[in-house]
Amino acid sequence: MAKYADIIVDISHEKLDRTFQYRIPETMEDEIAAGSAVIVPFGRGSREIKGYVTGLSDMPSCDESKIKNIIKIDRDTVSPENSLVMTAAWMKRNYGGTMIQSLKTVIPVKDIQKVLKKKIITLLIDQDAALARSAYFSSKHQLAKARALDALSEEPVLPYELLSRKKNISSSTIQSLDKDAIISITEQEYFRNPVKGMDRDEIRNSLSDTQKDIIDHIMNDSEMGHPGKYLIHGITGSGKTEVYLGIAERMAADGKQTIVLIPEIALTYQTLLRFYKRFGDRVSVVNSTMSKGEKYDQFIRAEKGDLDVIIGPRSALFTPFSRLGAIIIDEEHETSYKSETCPRYHARETAEEITSKREAALILGSATPSLEAYYRAMDGRYHLFEMNERLTGGSLPKVATIDMRAELKGGNRSIFSFRLQTLMKECLERGEQAMLFINRRGVAGFISCRSCGHVMKCPHCDVSLTEHKNGRLICHYCGYSIPKPKVCPECGSPYIAGFKVGTEQIETEVKKMLPRARTLRMDADTTSRKGSYEKIIQSFSDGEADILIGTQMIVKGHDFPNVTVVGILAADLSLNSGDYRSGERTFQLLTQAAGRAGRGNRPGEVVIQTYQPDNYAIRFAASQDYKGFYFQEIGYRELLDYPPAAHMLGILICAADERRGSSFASRLAAISRDVLGITGEGVAGMDIDKGIIIGPAPALIGMIKDQYRFALYIKHSDHEALVRVKDVCENECVMNLPAGVYVQYDFDPIRAF
């Protein structure tokens, strides 16, 4: 048993790097674990304070005589901090990395921000007396004092700024009224509120029988004391958000709080608007565009109980609610719910852990559920609800799949098929809107020499440079940028060109074809500034543009009733990613994109342009057949032992020195074979119950920012076996990690290293 515990004695956010070691008394050895809240003696006076266990050890880290004993386990309350530390401990075990990395992930704000204060003016006399004083001041030509009292007689408590600025009353005048005991001036703390002032006019939609049944089922389980885990599989436009609203409203009525996760900042505005109309200032939002002060205040408001609902992407999962009732994950299939930095946690799995420990409900929703979620629903771990009708009463849009090879043979060299050109023109003539989606940004996918075939690559990363409209070539991994060369640096040829399929190029082509069309572009380049997402979405929603052109962010969850045409360009780009999930991603993306059309009262039409019309992912997306796709795809996963049919651990080894990185990758592969009892090289073992090891080999992108990258993959039917492999590899890294080498772990990776 461990004899010592590393403890954080102050959970204030800027002190997360500092731990102290304490001795565990024998009577507590069986109960102390990472995440436990304890009372310890601290400082010269050994004052008793609360701390949190972050790790256990058999060895003292300093002179044993200087190590103090833990006084007791704190059993009085389970605070939000206690819950967050326990979550961090779970994440460290299940995803790797250090406890400090996990703590910095779950403790939402790193620095305590300055408390804001505002002055309040309160009228100390009654209304009649105030009006009498106002008349007196007017007769004496003291008009500023009269204006102040007229305003305060209507509203006896007013912000200082309103009187001083909007009523043009000087501070000396206000001070004079205070001195005469006519008013009082007090200071009041206030919190930054990023959603205050939004329009609250709400038209409540009548719930369908299906929506009512889902809400009642989930809430009855919760009120009976056994909240469950649920998957809502609802077609696009079936009213899933209204179900989320109903659940959050019922939870609030029961005195409980709800976390609503959304996959992209781009979805924040529309989702937040709908919740704000229902909850007012009792709902708030967190996302990466907010200032530190705004984020800090939202978590303080949550901790104080001033909020019923918090909305945000992955990080909102760690909101310190004390009475958590539900976690809702909208568009649960989205890859942004998986962290790309250590610890590489998945929001869905972490939410499962949090709701289990906090006795809260977990609700997942999607028109195209991840295979992991649907697999769990099929084996009974999730309760499955299905919503198969659009609330408007309309049907799903008509989908046409266009073979671009045939278009080329027919003489069409445009990036738009004949069918899409016709639909766009007719759409604009009717005063309706269209959306054009492509899974790219910039102007060109890559720039190459037509003479020698040389591709312009980043010297620091093993990727091609992308051309942008300003004539520069940019690396989207490290930011390296150069002007586009006039001649090939390899052979001197002037024939340098790019494969132009980016959003900027589409916008240019649209303006050539439809010069009077008003266009908006939404991609990573046009949405880099704070508030830019909301501005573009609101402009398009208000009818200020006819065509919205964009990357993935335009097809995820947005509701534009006037959109009747959606064009999906180069639909098969995502099929060629060299990833076992590429079929799933393509199906989800195309189905979600198609779902943007015809959400109002008018029918929608969708054009899928592809060079692989017979691919099963494209065929099932065109027919909007999720179950057909799921059963074919899960068959492939089971045949090849890929998640969710089995589990996989990815290990990424990065090093500035190529030979050193390759050597250590081979060392970790040998350790993995020893842990699992596998003999042989290469793809070691063929039995998924014993383990299959693939690699090590150069990663998909062999170098990023001058770091060589090597990947090792281990498949096993038992997740715990992979955790054991990770633990032993981590121990090897602690003991023998070469200089300049670092290692990351990824369980059931959503994309290849």
mmCIF file of N, CA, C and O in Angstrom, residues 568-606:
data_model
loop_
_atom_site.group_PDB
_atom_site.id
_atom_site.type_symbol
_atom_site.label_atom_id
_atom_site.label_comp_id
_atom_site.label_asym_id
_atom_site.label_seq_id
_atom_site.Cartn_x
_atom_site.Cartn_y
_atom_site.Cartn_z
ATOM 1 N N ILE A 568 -22.927 20.331 -52.173
ATOM 2 C CA ILE A 568 -21.777 19.732 -51.490
ATOM 3 C C ILE A 568 -20.720 19.464 -52.551
ATOM 4 O O ILE A 568 -20.888 18.604 -53.415
ATOM 5 N N LEU A 569 -19.618 20.205 -52.500
ATOM 6 C CA LEU A 569 -18.585 20.136 -53.516
ATOM 7 C C LEU A 569 -17.461 19.216 -53.056
ATOM 8 O O LEU A 569 -17.063 19.243 -51.894
ATOM 9 N N ALA A 570 -16.939 18.417 -53.957
ATOM 10 C CA ALA A 570 -15.845 17.484 -53.650
ATOM 11 C C ALA A 570 -16.190 16.647 -52.423
ATOM 12 O O ALA A 570 -15.443 16.602 -51.443
ATOM 13 N N ALA A 571 -17.336 15.984 -52.479
ATOM 14 C CA ALA A 571 -17.850 15.235 -51.325
ATOM 15 C C ALA A 571 -16.908 14.144 -50.862
ATOM 16 O O ALA A 571 -16.926 13.753 -49.697
ATOM 17 N N ASP A 572 -16.074 13.641 -51.758
ATOM 18 C CA ASP A 572 -15.235 12.499 -51.398
ATOM 19 C C ASP A 572 -13.862 12.892 -50.854
ATOM 20 O O ASP A 572 -13.031 12.023 -50.599
ATOM 21 N N LEU A 573 -13.593 14.194 -50.639
ATOM 22 C CA LEU A 573 -12.292 14.598 -50.098
ATOM 23 C C LEU A 573 -12.003 13.893 -48.779
ATOM 24 O O LEU A 573 -10.896 13.440 -48.528
ATOM 25 N N SER A 574 -13.026 13.802 -47.909
ATOM 26 C CA SER A 574 -12.808 13.215 -46.580
ATOM 27 C C SER A 574 -12.702 11.692 -46.628
ATOM 28 O O SER A 574 -12.367 11.069 -45.623
ATOM 29 N N LEU A 575 -12.971 11.077 -47.804
ATOM 30 C CA LEU A 575 -12.815 9.622 -47.915
ATOM 31 C C LEU A 575 -11.343 9.224 -48.041
ATOM 32 O O LEU A 575 -10.998 8.066 -47.825
ATOM 33 N N ASN A 576 -10.509 10.185 -48.374
ATOM 34 C CA ASN A 576 -9.118 9.860 -48.698
ATOM 35 C C ASN A 576 -8.150 10.289 -47.601
ATOM 36 O O ASN A 576 -7.021 10.701 -47.875
ATOM 37 N N SER A 577 -8.582 10.180 -46.340
ATOM 38 C CA SER A 577 -7.766 10.667 -45.235
ATOM 39 C C SER A 577 -6.833 9.609 -44.662
ATOM 40 O O SER A 577 -6.069 9.886 -43.748
ATOM 41 N N GLY A 578 -6.890 8.370 -45.170
ATOM 42 C CA GLY A 578 -6.031 7.314 -44.643
ATOM 43 C C GLY A 578 -6.383 6.931 -43.225
ATOM 44 O O GLY A 578 -5.516 6.550 -42.439
ATOM 45 N N ASP A 579 -7.669 6.993 -42.887
ATOM 46 C CA ASP A 579 -8.134 6.786 -41.516
ATOM 47 C C ASP A 579 -9.293 5.795 -41.542
ATOM 48 O O ASP A 579 -10.159 5.874 -42.411
ATOM 49 N N TYR A 580 -9.327 4.862 -40.557
ATOM 50 C CA TYR A 580 -10.406 3.870 -40.570
ATOM 51 C C TYR A 580 -11.777 4.506 -40.322
ATOM 52 O O TYR A 580 -12.811 3.885 -40.573
ATOM 53 N N ARG A 581 -11.821 5.732 -39.846
ATOM 54 C CA ARG A 581 -13.101 6.425 -39.613
ATOM 55 C C ARG A 581 -13.520 7.285 -40.808
ATOM 56 O O ARG A 581 -14.514 8.009 -40.710
ATOM 57 N N SER A 582 -12.803 7.256 -41.904
ATOM 58 C CA SER A 582 -13.088 8.172 -43.009
ATOM 59 C C SER A 582 -14.484 7.964 -43.586
ATOM 60 O O SER A 582 -15.162 8.927 -43.958
ATOM 61 N N GLY A 583 -14.946 6.700 -43.673
ATOM 62 C CA GLY A 583 -16.291 6.441 -44.177
ATOM 63 C C GLY A 583 -17.344 7.027 -43.256
ATOM 64 O O GLY A 583 -18.321 7.640 -43.701
ATOM 65 N N GLU A 584 -17.158 6.848 -41.945
ATOM 66 C CA GLU A 584 -18.100 7.389 -40.960
ATOM 67 C C GLU A 584 -18.142 8.905 -41.042
ATOM 68 O O GLU A 584 -19.216 9.507 -41.027
ATOM 69 N N ARG A 585 -16.961 9.533 -41.120
ATOM 70 C CA ARG A 585 -16.915 10.995 -41.175
ATOM 71 C C ARG A 585 -17.607 11.522 -42.429
ATOM 72 O O ARG A 585 -18.328 12.515 -42.387
ATOM 73 N N THR A 586 -17.358 10.863 -43.542
ATOM 74 C CA THR A 586 -17.960 11.307 -44.802
ATOM 75 C C THR A 586 -19.477 11.192 -44.734
ATOM 76 O O THR A 586 -20.200 12.130 -45.100
ATOM 77 N N PHE A 587 -19.982 10.057 -44.252
ATOM 78 C CA PHE A 587 -21.430 9.879 -44.136
ATOM 79 C C PHE A 587 -22.039 10.953 -43.240
ATOM 80 O O PHE A 587 -23.064 11.563 -43.585
ATOM 81 N N GLN A 588 -21.440 11.197 -42.076
ATOM 82 C CA GLN A 588 -21.975 12.184 -41.137
ATOM 83 C C GLN A 588 -21.980 13.576 -41.738
ATOM 84 O O GLN A 588 -22.975 14.309 -41.651
ATOM 85 N N LEU A 589 -20.875 13.924 -42.375
ATOM 86 C CA LEU A 589 -20.734 15.258 -42.948
ATOM 87 C C LEU A 589 -21.764 15.505 -44.047
ATOM 88 O O LEU A 589 -22.431 16.553 -44.078
ATOM 89 N N LEU A 590 -21.927 14.543 -44.936
ATOM 90 C CA LEU A 590 -22.866 14.709 -46.048
ATOM 91 C C LEU A 590 -24.307 14.724 -45.551
ATOM 92 O O LEU A 590 -25.140 15.501 -46.029
ATOM 93 N N THR A 591 -24.619 13.863 -44.585
ATOM 94 C CA THR A 591 -25.982 13.820 -44.050
ATOM 95 C C THR A 591 -26.320 15.122 -43.329
ATOM 96 O O THR A 591 -27.418 15.675 -43.486
ATOM 97 N N GLN A 592 -25.368 15.624 -42.533
ATOM 98 C CA GLN A 592 -25.593 16.888 -41.819
ATOM 99 C C GLN A 592 -25.728 18.047 -42.801
ATOM 100 O O GLN A 592 -26.580 18.922 -42.630
ATOM 101 N N ALA A 593 -24.896 18.053 -43.847
ATOM 102 C CA ALA A 593 -24.972 19.124 -44.843
ATOM 103 C C ALA A 593 -26.314 19.096 -45.559
ATOM 104 O O ALA A 593 -26.963 20.132 -45.740
ATOM 105 N N ALA A 594 -26.742 17.903 -45.954
ATOM 106 C CA ALA A 594 -28.030 17.772 -46.640
ATOM 107 C C ALA A 594 -29.171 18.236 -45.747
ATOM 108 O O ALA A 594 -30.168 18.796 -46.216
ATOM 109 N N GLY A 595 -29.015 18.036 -44.442
ATOM 110 C CA GLY A 595 -30.066 18.406 -43.489
ATOM 111 C C GLY A 595 -30.283 19.889 -43.330
ATOM 112 O O GLY A 595 -31.237 20.321 -42.685
ATOM 113 N N ARG A 596 -29.390 20.725 -43.917
ATOM 114 C CA ARG A 596 -29.597 22.182 -43.820
ATOM 115 C C ARG A 596 -30.677 22.655 -44.787
ATOM 116 O O ARG A 596 -31.171 23.774 -44.664
ATOM 117 N N ALA A 597 -31.038 21.851 -45.773
ATOM 118 C CA ALA A 597 -31.994 22.285 -46.796
ATOM 119 C C ALA A 597 -33.420 21.911 -46.408
ATOM 120 O O ALA A 597 -33.663 20.858 -45.829
ATOM 121 N N GLY A 598 -34.361 22.796 -46.762
ATOM 122 C CA GLY A 598 -35.778 22.494 -46.594
ATOM 123 C C GLY A 598 -36.241 22.421 -45.157
ATOM 124 O O GLY A 598 -37.159 21.669 -44.834
ATOM 125 N N ARG A 599 -35.642 23.228 -44.256
ATOM 126 C CA ARG A 599 -36.043 23.178 -42.847
ATOM 127 C C ARG A 599 -37.251 24.063 -42.564
ATOM 128 O O ARG A 599 -37.826 24.017 -41.485
ATOM 129 N N GLY A 600 -37.619 24.902 -43.547
ATOM 130 C CA GLY A 600 -38.826 25.717 -43.405
ATOM 131 C C GLY A 600 -40.012 25.012 -44.041
ATOM 132 O O GLY A 600 -40.083 23.781 -44.090
ATOM 133 N N ASN A 601 -40.935 25.797 -44.583
ATOM 134 C CA ASN A 601 -42.138 25.225 -45.190
ATOM 135 C C ASN A 601 -41.931 24.815 -46.644
ATOM 136 O O ASN A 601 -42.771 24.138 -47.223
ATOM 137 N N ARG A 602 -40.819 25.256 -47.235
ATOM 138 C CA ARG A 602 -40.570 24.956 -48.645
ATOM 139 C C ARG A 602 -39.650 23.751 -48.780
ATOM 140 O O ARG A 602 -38.737 23.585 -47.972
ATOM 141 N N PRO A 603 -39.865 22.935 -49.805
ATOM 142 C CA PRO A 603 -39.027 21.735 -49.970
ATOM 143 C C PRO A 603 -37.584 22.106 -50.299
ATOM 144 O O PRO A 603 -37.317 23.148 -50.899
ATOM 145 N N GLY A 604 -36.667 21.227 -49.907
ATOM 146 C CA GLY A 604 -35.260 21.476 -50.164
ATOM 147 C C GLY A 604 -34.681 20.497 -51.165
ATOM 148 O O GLY A 604 -35.188 19.389 -51.343
ATOM 149 N N GLU A 605 -33.601 20.930 -51.832
ATOM 150 C CA GLU A 605 -32.895 20.058 -52.764
ATOM 151 C C GLU A 605 -31.397 20.124 -52.474
ATOM 152 O O GLU A 605 -30.847 21.191 -52.184
ATOM 153 N N VAL A 606 -30.759 18.983 -52.581
ATOM 154 C CA VAL A 606 -29.338 18.867 -52.264
ATOM 155 C C VAL A 606 -28.617 18.225 -53.447
ATOM 156 O O VAL A 606 -29.125 17.272 -54.038
#
